[in-house]
Amino acid sequence: MGRPRTNDETVKERLVACATEMLATHPQESLTLRSLATAAGTSTTAVYSLFGSKDGLIQAVRDSAVTGLFQDLSAVPTSEDPLADIYALAVAYRRWGCGHRHLYTVLFGGVQPFEPSGAVGSHDPVGPLIAAIDRGVTGAVLAGEATSIALSLWVTLHGLVTLELAGALDAPTAGAAFRPTIQAALRGWTTPDVFRGLRHAEPAP
């Protein structure tokens, strides 16, 4: 059996969950300690004692999102085919976004936004993608600078997921558009020899 949860841990988890939902569905400036504490069934003192400040709680929400996305992307197996690996990472990204829509909205919706072109840390969600792209560039499968390729692919992927979460694309339409769109973006960064080989064949997922 695991260690019993303390009351502070339970309250902390509840505050992060409430803040996540509120940040995803309301303007950040409307988030007050009083409204947050009320939603979480605790006091404003708990926010200060557990997070130091409202900004500390917002950072905890973002950290939760970054950690969750990083864990899911890091769990994607690595193969000998970097194109297949990048596609698999895209699939995992979409699955995490659709399964954690509030965290996704907080992470990419303007609250301390994630910067895919920034420095790659040890727990940065872009790390697995950069690693797969680096393998592709080293193996003469992809042509270009890794960060530029990652940003291009992320813009495409983020657009698809955001439209799906917003309801602009229903699940069947989003699913049908996903594979060919991501693969087309990938082909655009392949070396000439690889591109010619992919014109009539799609990379395996």
PDB file of C-alpha atoms in Angstrom:
ATOM      1  CA  MET A   1       0.000   0.000   0.000  1.00  0.00           C
ATOM      2  CA  GLY A   2       1.175   3.538  -0.746  1.00  0.00           C
ATOM      3  CA  ARG A   3       1.704   6.306   1.761  1.00  0.00           C
ATOM      4  CA  PRO A   4      -1.603   7.808   2.948  1.00  0.00           C
ATOM      5  CA  ARG A   5      -2.318  11.216   1.464  1.00  0.00           C
ATOM      6  CA  THR A   6      -2.068  14.161   3.809  1.00  0.00           C
ATOM      7  CA  ASN A   7      -4.764  16.806   4.048  1.00  0.00           C
ATOM      8  CA  ASP A   8      -2.375  19.379   2.538  1.00  0.00           C
ATOM      9  CA  GLU A   9      -1.779  17.143  -0.477  1.00  0.00           C
ATOM     10  CA  THR A  10      -5.517  16.691  -0.988  1.00  0.00           C
ATOM     11  CA  VAL A  11      -6.196  20.429  -0.725  1.00  0.00           C
ATOM     12  CA  LYS A  12      -3.257  21.208  -3.033  1.00  0.00           C
ATOM     13  CA  GLU A  13      -4.577  18.805  -5.670  1.00  0.00           C
ATOM     14  CA  ARG A  14      -8.074  20.276  -5.380  1.00  0.00           C
ATOM     15  CA  LEU A  15      -6.772  23.835  -5.729  1.00  0.00           C
ATOM     16  CA  VAL A  16      -4.750  22.950  -8.825  1.00  0.00           C
ATOM     17  CA  ALA A  17      -7.767  21.213 -10.380  1.00  0.00           C
ATOM     18  CA  CYS A  18     -10.069  24.170  -9.686  1.00  0.00           C
ATOM     19  CA  ALA A  19      -7.506  26.697 -10.898  1.00  0.00           C
ATOM     20  CA  THR A  20      -6.984  24.675 -14.075  1.00  0.00           C
ATOM     21  CA  GLU A  21     -10.678  24.718 -14.916  1.00  0.00           C
ATOM     22  CA  MET A  22     -11.072  28.394 -14.045  1.00  0.00           C
ATOM     23  CA  LEU A  23      -8.014  29.464 -16.038  1.00  0.00           C
ATOM     24  CA  ALA A  24      -9.205  27.454 -19.021  1.00  0.00           C
ATOM     25  CA  THR A  25     -12.719  28.881 -18.998  1.00  0.00           C
ATOM     26  CA  HIS A  26     -12.309  32.454 -17.702  1.00  0.00           C
ATOM     27  CA  PRO A  27      -9.925  35.372 -18.283  1.00  0.00           C
ATOM     28  CA  GLN A  28      -6.876  35.094 -16.043  1.00  0.00           C
ATOM     29  CA  GLU A  29      -7.575  38.469 -14.420  1.00  0.00           C
ATOM     30  CA  SER A  30     -10.940  37.171 -13.187  1.00  0.00           C
ATOM     31  CA  LEU A  31      -9.259  34.485 -11.087  1.00  0.00           C
ATOM     32  CA  THR A  32      -9.299  35.708  -7.487  1.00  0.00           C
ATOM     33  CA  LEU A  33      -8.041  33.895  -4.434  1.00  0.00           C
ATOM     34  CA  ARG A  34     -11.493  34.118  -2.863  1.00  0.00           C
ATOM     35  CA  SER A  35     -13.304  32.581  -5.843  1.00  0.00           C
ATOM     36  CA  LEU A  36     -10.648  29.905  -6.152  1.00  0.00           C
ATOM     37  CA  ALA A  37     -10.726  29.009  -2.470  1.00  0.00           C
ATOM     38  CA  THR A  38     -14.515  28.860  -2.527  1.00  0.00           C
ATOM     39  CA  ALA A  39     -14.504  26.542  -5.562  1.00  0.00           C
ATOM     40  CA  ALA A  40     -11.945  24.292  -3.890  1.00  0.00           C
ATOM     41  CA  GLY A  41     -13.784  24.279  -0.573  1.00  0.00           C
ATOM     42  CA  THR A  42     -10.888  25.790   1.363  1.00  0.00           C
ATOM     43  CA  SER A  43      -9.565  29.159   2.518  1.00  0.00           C
ATOM     44  CA  THR A  44      -7.384  31.802   0.898  1.00  0.00           C
ATOM     45  CA  THR A  45      -4.823  31.086   3.618  1.00  0.00           C
ATOM     46  CA  ALA A  46      -4.365  27.624   2.115  1.00  0.00           C
ATOM     47  CA  VAL A  47      -3.318  29.140  -1.211  1.00  0.00           C
ATOM     48  CA  TYR A  48      -0.619  31.201   0.490  1.00  0.00           C
ATOM     49  CA  SER A  49       0.599  28.343   2.674  1.00  0.00           C
ATOM     50  CA  LEU A  50       0.716  25.800  -0.148  1.00  0.00           C
ATOM     51  CA  PHE A  51       1.756  27.941  -3.149  1.00  0.00           C
ATOM     52  CA  GLY A  52       3.035  31.236  -1.720  1.00  0.00           C
ATOM     53  CA  SER A  53       0.804  33.355  -3.969  1.00  0.00           C
ATOM     54  CA  LYS A  54      -1.708  33.276  -6.777  1.00  0.00           C
ATOM     55  CA  ASP A  55       1.169  33.360  -9.262  1.00  0.00           C
ATOM     56  CA  GLY A  56       2.650  30.341  -7.510  1.00  0.00           C
ATOM     57  CA  LEU A  57      -0.611  28.462  -8.003  1.00  0.00           C
ATOM     58  CA  ILE A  58      -0.750  29.448 -11.680  1.00  0.00           C
ATOM     59  CA  GLN A  59       2.810  28.153 -12.064  1.00  0.00           C
ATOM     60  CA  ALA A  60       1.767  24.890 -10.405  1.00  0.00           C
ATOM     61  CA  VAL A  61      -1.048  24.515 -12.937  1.00  0.00           C
ATOM     62  CA  ARG A  62       1.348  25.082 -15.820  1.00  0.00           C
ATOM     63  CA  ASP A  63       3.877  22.680 -14.290  1.00  0.00           C
ATOM     64  CA  SER A  64       1.151  20.036 -14.075  1.00  0.00           C
ATOM     65  CA  ALA A  65       0.351  20.511 -17.756  1.00  0.00           C
ATOM     66  CA  VAL A  66       3.998  20.452 -18.844  1.00  0.00           C
ATOM     67  CA  THR A  67       4.718  17.343 -16.769  1.00  0.00           C
ATOM     68  CA  GLY A  68       1.671  15.470 -18.051  1.00  0.00           C
ATOM     69  CA  LEU A  69       2.379  16.217 -21.692  1.00  0.00           C
ATOM     70  CA  PHE A  70       6.079  15.422 -21.303  1.00  0.00           C
ATOM     71  CA  GLN A  71       5.323  12.067 -19.671  1.00  0.00           C
ATOM     72  CA  ASP A  72       2.938  11.034 -22.437  1.00  0.00           C
ATOM     73  CA  LEU A  73       5.306  12.062 -25.235  1.00  0.00           C
ATOM     74  CA  SER A  74       8.302  10.472 -23.517  1.00  0.00           C
ATOM     75  CA  ALA A  75       6.391   7.185 -23.349  1.00  0.00           C
ATOM     76  CA  VAL A  76       6.234   6.955 -27.167  1.00  0.00           C
ATOM     77  CA  PRO A  77       8.646   4.172 -28.256  1.00  0.00           C
ATOM     78  CA  THR A  78      11.622   5.009 -30.451  1.00  0.00           C
ATOM     79  CA  SER A  79      12.124   3.075 -33.682  1.00  0.00           C
ATOM     80  CA  GLU A  80      14.557   3.077 -36.577  1.00  0.00           C
ATOM     81  CA  ASP A  81      12.196   5.302 -38.590  1.00  0.00           C
ATOM     82  CA  PRO A  82      12.278   8.952 -37.425  1.00  0.00           C
ATOM     83  CA  LEU A  83       9.287   9.866 -39.614  1.00  0.00           C
ATOM     84  CA  ALA A  84       7.196   7.154 -37.985  1.00  0.00           C
ATOM     85  CA  ASP A  85       8.380   8.315 -34.568  1.00  0.00           C
ATOM     86  CA  ILE A  86       7.432  11.936 -35.272  1.00  0.00           C
ATOM     87  CA  TYR A  87       4.003  10.865 -36.453  1.00  0.00           C
ATOM     88  CA  ALA A  88       3.565   8.731 -33.311  1.00  0.00           C
ATOM     89  CA  LEU A  89       4.503  11.755 -31.181  1.00  0.00           C
ATOM     90  CA  ALA A  90       1.879  13.802 -33.019  1.00  0.00           C
ATOM     91  CA  VAL A  91      -0.725  11.135 -32.270  1.00  0.00           C
ATOM     92  CA  ALA A  92       0.255  11.140 -28.589  1.00  0.00           C
ATOM     93  CA  TYR A  93       0.091  14.944 -28.503  1.00  0.00           C
ATOM     94  CA  ARG A  94      -3.423  14.979 -29.923  1.00  0.00           C
ATOM     95  CA  ARG A  95      -4.526  12.217 -27.541  1.00  0.00           C
ATOM     96  CA  TRP A  96      -3.188  14.124 -24.526  1.00  0.00           C
ATOM     97  CA  GLY A  97      -4.748  17.402 -25.671  1.00  0.00           C
ATOM     98  CA  CYS A  98      -8.169  15.847 -26.215  1.00  0.00           C
ATOM     99  CA  GLY A  99      -7.957  13.963 -22.923  1.00  0.00           C
ATOM    100  CA  HIS A 100      -6.828  17.001 -20.900  1.00  0.00           C
ATOM    101  CA  ARG A 101      -8.554  19.905 -22.633  1.00  0.00           C
ATOM    102  CA  HIS A 102      -8.389  22.291 -19.655  1.00  0.00           C
ATOM    103  CA  LEU A 103      -4.676  21.692 -19.103  1.00  0.00           C
ATOM    104  CA  TYR A 104      -4.097  22.050 -22.835  1.00  0.00           C
ATOM    105  CA  THR A 105      -5.991  25.324 -22.917  1.00  0.00           C
ATOM    106  CA  VAL A 106      -4.022  26.677 -19.966  1.00  0.00           C
ATOM    107  CA  LEU A 107      -0.706  25.592 -21.447  1.00  0.00           C
ATOM    108  CA  PHE A 108      -1.320  26.978 -24.930  1.00  0.00           C
ATOM    109  CA  GLY A 109      -4.047  29.536 -24.294  1.00  0.00           C
ATOM    110  CA  GLY A 110      -2.071  32.513 -23.032  1.00  0.00           C
ATOM    111  CA  VAL A 111      -1.416  31.688 -19.358  1.00  0.00           C
ATOM    112  CA  GLN A 112       2.393  31.635 -19.104  1.00  0.00           C
ATOM    113  CA  PRO A 113       2.506  30.220 -22.636  1.00  0.00           C
ATOM    114  CA  PHE A 114       4.813  27.395 -23.606  1.00  0.00           C
ATOM    115  CA  GLU A 115       7.478  28.426 -26.114  1.00  0.00           C
ATOM    116  CA  PRO A 116       8.320  25.583 -28.521  1.00  0.00           C
ATOM    117  CA  SER A 117      11.262  27.537 -29.941  1.00  0.00           C
ATOM    118  CA  GLY A 118      12.826  28.159 -26.539  1.00  0.00           C
ATOM    119  CA  ALA A 119      15.588  26.255 -24.777  1.00  0.00           C
ATOM    120  CA  VAL A 120      14.872  22.548 -24.354  1.00  0.00           C
ATOM    121  CA  GLY A 121      14.936  21.505 -20.709  1.00  0.00           C
ATOM    122  CA  SER A 122      15.035  17.982 -19.327  1.00  0.00           C
ATOM    123  CA  HIS A 123      11.235  17.933 -18.879  1.00  0.00           C
ATOM    124  CA  ASP A 124      10.230  20.102 -21.810  1.00  0.00           C
ATOM    125  CA  PRO A 125       7.493  18.456 -23.920  1.00  0.00           C
ATOM    126  CA  VAL A 126       9.289  19.517 -27.105  1.00  0.00           C
ATOM    127  CA  GLY A 127      12.307  17.382 -26.146  1.00  0.00           C
ATOM    128  CA  PRO A 128      11.085  14.055 -27.613  1.00  0.00           C
ATOM    129  CA  LEU A 129      10.123  15.810 -30.866  1.00  0.00           C
ATOM    130  CA  ILE A 130      13.496  17.547 -31.154  1.00  0.00           C
ATOM    131  CA  ALA A 131      15.249  14.214 -30.522  1.00  0.00           C
ATOM    132  CA  ALA A 132      13.277  12.503 -33.293  1.00  0.00           C
ATOM    133  CA  ILE A 133      13.917  15.394 -35.666  1.00  0.00           C
ATOM    134  CA  ASP A 134      17.639  15.321 -34.849  1.00  0.00           C
ATOM    135  CA  ARG A 135      17.710  11.627 -35.785  1.00  0.00           C
ATOM    136  CA  GLY A 136      15.971  12.469 -39.031  1.00  0.00           C
ATOM    137  CA  VAL A 137      18.433  15.237 -39.880  1.00  0.00           C
ATOM    138  CA  THR A 138      21.444  13.086 -38.952  1.00  0.00           C
ATOM    139  CA  GLY A 139      20.114  10.231 -41.068  1.00  0.00           C
ATOM    140  CA  ALA A 140      19.552  12.493 -44.091  1.00  0.00           C
ATOM    141  CA  VAL A 141      15.793  11.939 -43.861  1.00  0.00           C
ATOM    142  CA  LEU A 142      14.961  15.536 -42.938  1.00  0.00           C
ATOM    143  CA  ALA A 143      16.580  18.707 -44.206  1.00  0.00           C
ATOM    144  CA  GLY A 144      16.627  21.858 -42.110  1.00  0.00           C
ATOM    145  CA  GLU A 145      17.335  23.217 -38.650  1.00  0.00           C
ATOM    146  CA  ALA A 146      15.718  21.101 -35.932  1.00  0.00           C
ATOM    147  CA  THR A 147      14.024  23.964 -34.074  1.00  0.00           C
ATOM    148  CA  SER A 148      12.546  25.365 -37.298  1.00  0.00           C
ATOM    149  CA  ILE A 149      11.214  21.949 -38.269  1.00  0.00           C
ATOM    150  CA  ALA A 150       9.749  21.444 -34.784  1.00  0.00           C
ATOM    151  CA  LEU A 151       8.049  24.849 -34.811  1.00  0.00           C
ATOM    152  CA  SER A 152       6.565  24.210 -38.264  1.00  0.00           C
ATOM    153  CA  LEU A 153       5.199  20.817 -37.259  1.00  0.00           C
ATOM    154  CA  TRP A 154       3.910  22.128 -33.925  1.00  0.00           C
ATOM    155  CA  VAL A 155       2.024  24.971 -35.613  1.00  0.00           C
ATOM    156  CA  THR A 156       0.270  22.436 -37.845  1.00  0.00           C
ATOM    157  CA  LEU A 157      -0.427  20.036 -34.996  1.00  0.00           C
ATOM    158  CA  HIS A 158      -1.571  22.741 -32.592  1.00  0.00           C
ATOM    159  CA  GLY A 159      -3.942  24.132 -35.202  1.00  0.00           C
ATOM    160  CA  LEU A 160      -5.599  20.759 -35.685  1.00  0.00           C
ATOM    161  CA  VAL A 161      -5.946  20.047 -31.973  1.00  0.00           C
ATOM    162  CA  THR A 162      -7.180  23.552 -31.158  1.00  0.00           C
ATOM    163  CA  LEU A 163      -9.862  23.398 -33.846  1.00  0.00           C
ATOM    164  CA  GLU A 164     -10.972  20.009 -32.542  1.00  0.00           C
ATOM    165  CA  LEU A 165     -11.130  21.191 -28.921  1.00  0.00           C
ATOM    166  CA  ALA A 166     -13.034  24.312 -29.964  1.00  0.00           C
ATOM    167  CA  GLY A 167     -15.634  22.186 -31.734  1.00  0.00           C
ATOM    168  CA  ALA A 168     -14.841  23.663 -35.149  1.00  0.00           C
ATOM    169  CA  LEU A 169     -13.995  20.116 -36.248  1.00  0.00           C
ATOM    170  CA  ASP A 170     -16.001  17.186 -34.935  1.00  0.00           C
ATOM    171  CA  ALA A 171     -14.067  14.080 -33.882  1.00  0.00           C
ATOM    172  CA  PRO A 172     -14.595  12.108 -37.141  1.00  0.00           C
ATOM    173  CA  THR A 173     -13.586  15.088 -39.303  1.00  0.00           C
ATOM    174  CA  ALA A 174     -10.563  15.842 -37.133  1.00  0.00           C
ATOM    175  CA  GLY A 175      -9.537  12.191 -37.193  1.00  0.00           C
ATOM    176  CA  ALA A 176      -9.829  11.990 -40.973  1.00  0.00           C
ATOM    177  CA  ALA A 177      -7.820  15.187 -41.452  1.00  0.00           C
ATOM    178  CA  PHE A 178      -5.133  14.398 -38.918  1.00  0.00           C
ATOM    179  CA  ARG A 179      -3.035  11.755 -40.659  1.00  0.00           C
ATOM    180  CA  PRO A 180      -2.778  13.289 -44.141  1.00  0.00           C
ATOM    181  CA  THR A 181      -2.168  16.776 -42.731  1.00  0.00           C
ATOM    182  CA  ILE A 182       0.668  15.724 -40.426  1.00  0.00           C
ATOM    183  CA  GLN A 183       2.222  13.521 -43.086  1.00  0.00           C
ATOM    184  CA  ALA A 184       2.058  16.319 -45.656  1.00  0.00           C
ATOM    185  CA  ALA A 185       3.825  18.645 -43.213  1.00  0.00           C
ATOM    186  CA  LEU A 186       6.471  15.984 -42.627  1.00  0.00           C
ATOM    187  CA  ARG A 187       7.044  15.430 -46.332  1.00  0.00           C
ATOM    188  CA  GLY A 188       7.715  19.117 -46.760  1.00  0.00           C
ATOM    189  CA  TRP A 189      10.820  18.807 -44.572  1.00  0.00           C
ATOM    190  CA  THR A 190      12.219  15.598 -46.064  1.00  0.00           C
ATOM    191  CA  THR A 191      15.356  15.501 -48.191  1.00  0.00           C
ATOM    192  CA  PRO A 192      14.808  15.278 -51.985  1.00  0.00           C
ATOM    193  CA  ASP A 193      15.573  11.551 -52.170  1.00  0.00           C
ATOM    194  CA  VAL A 194      13.235  10.724 -49.318  1.00  0.00           C
ATOM    195  CA  PHE A 195      10.548  13.044 -50.673  1.00  0.00           C
ATOM    196  CA  ARG A 196      10.547  11.246 -54.013  1.00  0.00           C
ATOM    197  CA  GLY A 197      10.188   7.925 -52.238  1.00  0.00           C
ATOM    198  CA  LEU A 198       7.238   9.212 -50.203  1.00  0.00           C
ATOM    199  CA  ARG A 199       5.248  10.709 -53.055  1.00  0.00           C
ATOM    200  CA  HIS A 200       3.234   7.535 -53.469  1.00  0.00           C
ATOM    201  CA  ALA A 201       3.678   5.996 -50.043  1.00  0.00           C
ATOM    202  CA  GLU A 202       2.822   7.261 -46.559  1.00  0.00           C
ATOM    203  CA  PRO A 203       5.209   6.724 -43.606  1.00  0.00           C
ATOM    204  CA  ALA A 204       3.927   4.070 -41.218  1.00  0.00           C
ATOM    205  CA  PRO A 205       2.375   5.341 -37.960  1.00  0.00           C
TER     206      PRO A 205
END
